[in-house]
PDB file of C-alpha atoms in Angstrom:
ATOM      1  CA  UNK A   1     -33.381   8.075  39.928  1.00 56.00           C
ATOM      2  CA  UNK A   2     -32.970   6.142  36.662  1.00 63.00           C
ATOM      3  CA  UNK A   3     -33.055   7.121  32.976  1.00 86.00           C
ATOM      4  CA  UNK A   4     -33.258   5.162  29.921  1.00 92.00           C
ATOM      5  CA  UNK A   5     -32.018   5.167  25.873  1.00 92.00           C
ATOM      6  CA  UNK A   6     -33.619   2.904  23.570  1.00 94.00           C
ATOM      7  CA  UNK A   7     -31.435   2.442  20.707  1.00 94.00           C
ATOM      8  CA  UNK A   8     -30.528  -0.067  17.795  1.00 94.00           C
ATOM      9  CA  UNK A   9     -26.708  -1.227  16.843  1.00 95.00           C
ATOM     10  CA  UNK A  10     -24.937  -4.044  15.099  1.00 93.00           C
ATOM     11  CA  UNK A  11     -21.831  -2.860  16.714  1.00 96.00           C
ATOM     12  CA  UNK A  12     -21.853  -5.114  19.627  1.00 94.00           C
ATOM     13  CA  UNK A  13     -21.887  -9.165  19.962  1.00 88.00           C
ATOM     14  CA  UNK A  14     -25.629 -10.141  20.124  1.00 89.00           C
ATOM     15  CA  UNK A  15     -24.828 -13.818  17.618  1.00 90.00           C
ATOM     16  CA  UNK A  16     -22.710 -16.295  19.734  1.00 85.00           C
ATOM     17  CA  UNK A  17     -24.185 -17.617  22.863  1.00 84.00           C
ATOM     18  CA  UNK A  18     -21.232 -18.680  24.924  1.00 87.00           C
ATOM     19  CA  UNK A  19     -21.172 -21.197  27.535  1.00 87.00           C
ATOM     20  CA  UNK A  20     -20.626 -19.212  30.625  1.00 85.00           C
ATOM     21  CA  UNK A  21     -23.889 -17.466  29.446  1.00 87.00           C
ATOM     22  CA  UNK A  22     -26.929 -17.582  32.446  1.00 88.00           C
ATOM     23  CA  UNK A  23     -29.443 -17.710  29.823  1.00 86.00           C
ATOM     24  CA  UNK A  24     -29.458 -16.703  25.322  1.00 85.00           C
ATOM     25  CA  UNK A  25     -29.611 -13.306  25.854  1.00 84.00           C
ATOM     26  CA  UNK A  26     -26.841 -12.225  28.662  1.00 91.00           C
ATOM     27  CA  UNK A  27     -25.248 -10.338  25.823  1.00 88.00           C
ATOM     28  CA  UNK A  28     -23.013  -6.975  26.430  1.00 91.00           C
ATOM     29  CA  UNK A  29     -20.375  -7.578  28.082  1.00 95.00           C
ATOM     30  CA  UNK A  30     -18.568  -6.090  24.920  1.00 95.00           C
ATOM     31  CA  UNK A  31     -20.908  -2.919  25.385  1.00 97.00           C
ATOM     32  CA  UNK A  32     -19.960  -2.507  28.964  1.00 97.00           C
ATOM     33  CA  UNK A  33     -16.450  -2.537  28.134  1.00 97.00           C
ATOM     34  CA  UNK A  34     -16.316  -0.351  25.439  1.00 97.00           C
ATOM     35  CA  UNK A  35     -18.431   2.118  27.740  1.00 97.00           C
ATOM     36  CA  UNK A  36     -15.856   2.086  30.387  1.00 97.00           C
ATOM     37  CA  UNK A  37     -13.479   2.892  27.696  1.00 96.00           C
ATOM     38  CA  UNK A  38     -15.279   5.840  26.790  1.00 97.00           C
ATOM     39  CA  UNK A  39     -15.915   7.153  29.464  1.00 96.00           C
ATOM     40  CA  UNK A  40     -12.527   7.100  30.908  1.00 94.00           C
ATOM     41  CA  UNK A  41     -12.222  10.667  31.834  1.00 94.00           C
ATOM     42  CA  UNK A  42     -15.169  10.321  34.451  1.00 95.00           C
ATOM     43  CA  UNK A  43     -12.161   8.735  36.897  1.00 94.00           C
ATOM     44  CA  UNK A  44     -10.963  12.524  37.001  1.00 94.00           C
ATOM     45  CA  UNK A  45     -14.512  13.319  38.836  1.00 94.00           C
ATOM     46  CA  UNK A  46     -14.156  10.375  40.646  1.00 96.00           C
ATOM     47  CA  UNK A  47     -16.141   7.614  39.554  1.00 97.00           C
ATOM     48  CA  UNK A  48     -14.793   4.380  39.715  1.00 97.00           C
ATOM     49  CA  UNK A  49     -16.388   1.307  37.664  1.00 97.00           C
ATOM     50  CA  UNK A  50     -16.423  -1.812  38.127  1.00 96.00           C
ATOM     51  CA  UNK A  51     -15.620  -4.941  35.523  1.00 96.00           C
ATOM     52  CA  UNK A  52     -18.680  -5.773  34.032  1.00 96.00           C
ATOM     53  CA  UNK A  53     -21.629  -8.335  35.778  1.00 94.00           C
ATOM     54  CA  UNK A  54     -23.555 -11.008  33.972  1.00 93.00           C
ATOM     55  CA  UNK A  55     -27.234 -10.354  34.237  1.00 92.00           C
ATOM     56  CA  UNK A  56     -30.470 -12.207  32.954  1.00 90.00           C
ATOM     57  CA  UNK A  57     -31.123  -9.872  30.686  1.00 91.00           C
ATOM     58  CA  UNK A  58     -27.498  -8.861  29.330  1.00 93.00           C
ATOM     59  CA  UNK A  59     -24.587  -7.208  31.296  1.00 94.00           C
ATOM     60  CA  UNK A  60     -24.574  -4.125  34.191  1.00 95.00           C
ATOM     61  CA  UNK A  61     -21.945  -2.462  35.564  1.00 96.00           C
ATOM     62  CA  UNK A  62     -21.237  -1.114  39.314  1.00 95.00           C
ATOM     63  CA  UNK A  63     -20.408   2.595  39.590  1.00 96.00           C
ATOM     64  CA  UNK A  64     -18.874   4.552  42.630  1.00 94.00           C
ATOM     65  CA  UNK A  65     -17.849   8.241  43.516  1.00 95.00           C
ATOM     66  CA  UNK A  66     -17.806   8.092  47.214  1.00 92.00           C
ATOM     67  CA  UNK A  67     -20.420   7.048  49.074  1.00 89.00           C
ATOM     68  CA  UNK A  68     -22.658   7.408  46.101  1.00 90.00           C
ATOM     69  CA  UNK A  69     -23.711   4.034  43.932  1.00 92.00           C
ATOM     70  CA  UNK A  70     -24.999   3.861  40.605  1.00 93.00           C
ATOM     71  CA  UNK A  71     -26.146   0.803  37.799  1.00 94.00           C
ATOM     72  CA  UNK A  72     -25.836   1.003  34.519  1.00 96.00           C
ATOM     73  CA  UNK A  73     -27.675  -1.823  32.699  1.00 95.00           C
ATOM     74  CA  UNK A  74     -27.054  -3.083  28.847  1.00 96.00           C
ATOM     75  CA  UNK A  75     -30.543  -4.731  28.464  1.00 94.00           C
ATOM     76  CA  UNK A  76     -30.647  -6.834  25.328  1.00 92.00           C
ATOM     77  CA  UNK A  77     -34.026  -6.630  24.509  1.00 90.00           C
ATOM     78  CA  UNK A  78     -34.459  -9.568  21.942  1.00 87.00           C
ATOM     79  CA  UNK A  79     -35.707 -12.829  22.478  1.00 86.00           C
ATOM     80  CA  UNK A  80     -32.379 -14.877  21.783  1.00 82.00           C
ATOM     81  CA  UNK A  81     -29.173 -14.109  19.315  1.00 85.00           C
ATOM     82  CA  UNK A  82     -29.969 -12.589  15.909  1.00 85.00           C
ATOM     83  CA  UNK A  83     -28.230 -11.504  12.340  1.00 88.00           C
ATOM     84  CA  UNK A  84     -30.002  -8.172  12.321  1.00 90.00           C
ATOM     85  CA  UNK A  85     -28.908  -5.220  14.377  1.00 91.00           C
ATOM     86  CA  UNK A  86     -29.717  -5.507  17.955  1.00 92.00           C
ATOM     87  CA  UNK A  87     -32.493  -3.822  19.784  1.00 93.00           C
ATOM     88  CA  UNK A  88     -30.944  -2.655  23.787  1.00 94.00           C
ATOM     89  CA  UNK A  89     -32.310  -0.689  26.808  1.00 95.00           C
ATOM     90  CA  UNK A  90     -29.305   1.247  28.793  1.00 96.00           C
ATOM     91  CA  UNK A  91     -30.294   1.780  31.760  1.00 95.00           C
ATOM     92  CA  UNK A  92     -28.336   4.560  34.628  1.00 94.00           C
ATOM     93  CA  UNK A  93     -29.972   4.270  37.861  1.00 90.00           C
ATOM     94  CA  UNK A  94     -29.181   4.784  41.698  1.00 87.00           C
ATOM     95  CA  UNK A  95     -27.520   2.264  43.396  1.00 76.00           C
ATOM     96  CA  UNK A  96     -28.632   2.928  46.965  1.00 63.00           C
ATOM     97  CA  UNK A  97     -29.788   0.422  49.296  1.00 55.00           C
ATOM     98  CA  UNK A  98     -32.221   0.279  51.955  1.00 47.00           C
ATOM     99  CA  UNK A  99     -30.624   2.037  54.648  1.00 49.00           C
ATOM    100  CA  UNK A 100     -29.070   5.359  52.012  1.00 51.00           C
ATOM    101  CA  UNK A 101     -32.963   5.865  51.048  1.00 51.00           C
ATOM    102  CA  UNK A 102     -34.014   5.898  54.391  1.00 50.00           C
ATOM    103  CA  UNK A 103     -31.000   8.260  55.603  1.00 55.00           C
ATOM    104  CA  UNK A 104     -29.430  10.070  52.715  1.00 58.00           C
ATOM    105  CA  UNK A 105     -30.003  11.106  49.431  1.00 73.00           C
ATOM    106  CA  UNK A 106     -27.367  10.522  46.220  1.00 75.00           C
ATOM    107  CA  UNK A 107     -25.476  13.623  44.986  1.00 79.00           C
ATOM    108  CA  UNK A 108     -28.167  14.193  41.948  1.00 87.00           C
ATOM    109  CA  UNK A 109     -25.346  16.523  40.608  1.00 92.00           C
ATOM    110  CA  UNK A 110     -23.176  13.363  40.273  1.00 92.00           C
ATOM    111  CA  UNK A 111     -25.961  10.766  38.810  1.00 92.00           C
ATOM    112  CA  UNK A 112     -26.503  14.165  36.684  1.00 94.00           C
ATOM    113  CA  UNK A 113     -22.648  13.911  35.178  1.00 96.00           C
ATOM    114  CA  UNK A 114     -22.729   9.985  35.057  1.00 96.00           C
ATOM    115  CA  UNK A 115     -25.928   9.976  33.342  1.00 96.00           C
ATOM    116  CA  UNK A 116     -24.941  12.900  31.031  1.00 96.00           C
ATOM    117  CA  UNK A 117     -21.700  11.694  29.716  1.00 97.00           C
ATOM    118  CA  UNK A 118     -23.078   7.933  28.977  1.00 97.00           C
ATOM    119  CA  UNK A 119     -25.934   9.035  26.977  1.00 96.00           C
ATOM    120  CA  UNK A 120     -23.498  11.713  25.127  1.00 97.00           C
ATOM    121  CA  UNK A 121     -20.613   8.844  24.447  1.00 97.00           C
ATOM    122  CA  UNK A 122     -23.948   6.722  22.580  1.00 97.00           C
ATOM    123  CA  UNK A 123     -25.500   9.421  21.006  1.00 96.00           C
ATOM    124  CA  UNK A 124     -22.485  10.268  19.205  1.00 97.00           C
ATOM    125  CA  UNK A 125     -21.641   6.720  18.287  1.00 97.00           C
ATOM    126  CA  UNK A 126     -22.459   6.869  14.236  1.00 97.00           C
ATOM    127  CA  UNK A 127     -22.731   2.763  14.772  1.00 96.00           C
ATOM    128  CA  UNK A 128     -25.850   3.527  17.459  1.00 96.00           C
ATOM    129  CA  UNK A 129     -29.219   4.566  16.531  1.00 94.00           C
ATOM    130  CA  UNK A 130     -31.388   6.218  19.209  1.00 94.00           C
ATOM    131  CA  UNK A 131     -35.070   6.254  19.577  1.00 92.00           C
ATOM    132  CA  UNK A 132     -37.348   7.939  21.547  1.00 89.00           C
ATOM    133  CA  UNK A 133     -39.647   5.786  23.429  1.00 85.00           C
ATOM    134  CA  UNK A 134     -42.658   5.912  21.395  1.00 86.00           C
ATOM    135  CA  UNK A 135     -40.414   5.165  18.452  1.00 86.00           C
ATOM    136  CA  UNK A 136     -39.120   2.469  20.299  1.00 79.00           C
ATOM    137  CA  UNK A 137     -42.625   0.683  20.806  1.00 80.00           C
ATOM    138  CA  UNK A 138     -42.827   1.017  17.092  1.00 81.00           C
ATOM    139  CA  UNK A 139     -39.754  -0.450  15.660  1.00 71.00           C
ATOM    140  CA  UNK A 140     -40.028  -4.186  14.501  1.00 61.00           C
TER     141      UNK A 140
END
């Protein structure tokens, strides 16, 4: 399972490539945190997340509620640092490796509340704009 928002903000860093950067664009570390942030209240249900991971293409973070994983990627979809409001892909997605999908299935009630309150938090963001994808294709 996996889901995705395509949205626009200036809210997050997306300027300053710093050193300990893999490549230009391994921006959001500053979006992952403030997600966790956010989303606080999730540890009630039992999700646990992890500090966030450098990626190629921007930041991720680890999420766990018993035996059940999940990703959530901050994709920083522009081709190095720029002045004008950022274009990003979020990603939630299953975490399962080989042997879960072969065995066992994740709680889909659980991705369901993950998914849910991450794309309610960002929706509700006034410094966020969200597209749909066919906007998103669109945009310059």
């Amino acid at each position: 399972m996996d889901d995705q928002l395509y949205l626009k903000t200036g809210k997050f860093e997306h300027q300053n490539v710093q050193e300990n950067f893999i490549n230009q664009v391994s921006f959001g570390e500053d979006f992952a945190d403030w997600l966790i942030s956010e989303t606080s209240s999730l540890s009630d249900e039992g999700f646990v997340f992890s500090d966030p991971v450098m990626e190629d293409y921007g930041h991720g973070l680890n999420v766990e509620n018993g035996k059940d994983r999940f990703w959530i990627a901050f994709s920083f979809a522009e081709e190095g640092p720029t002045s004008k409001p950022a274009h990003w892909v979020i990603t939630v997605a299953t975490n399962d490796g080989v042997f879960k999908k072969l065995f066992s299935k994740v709680d889909e009630m659980k991705y369901q509340v993950l998914r849910n309150k991450v794309w309610s938090i960002i929706r509700h963001c006034p410094d966020i704009q969200v597209f749909t994808e066919e906007e998103w294709v669109n945009l310059e």
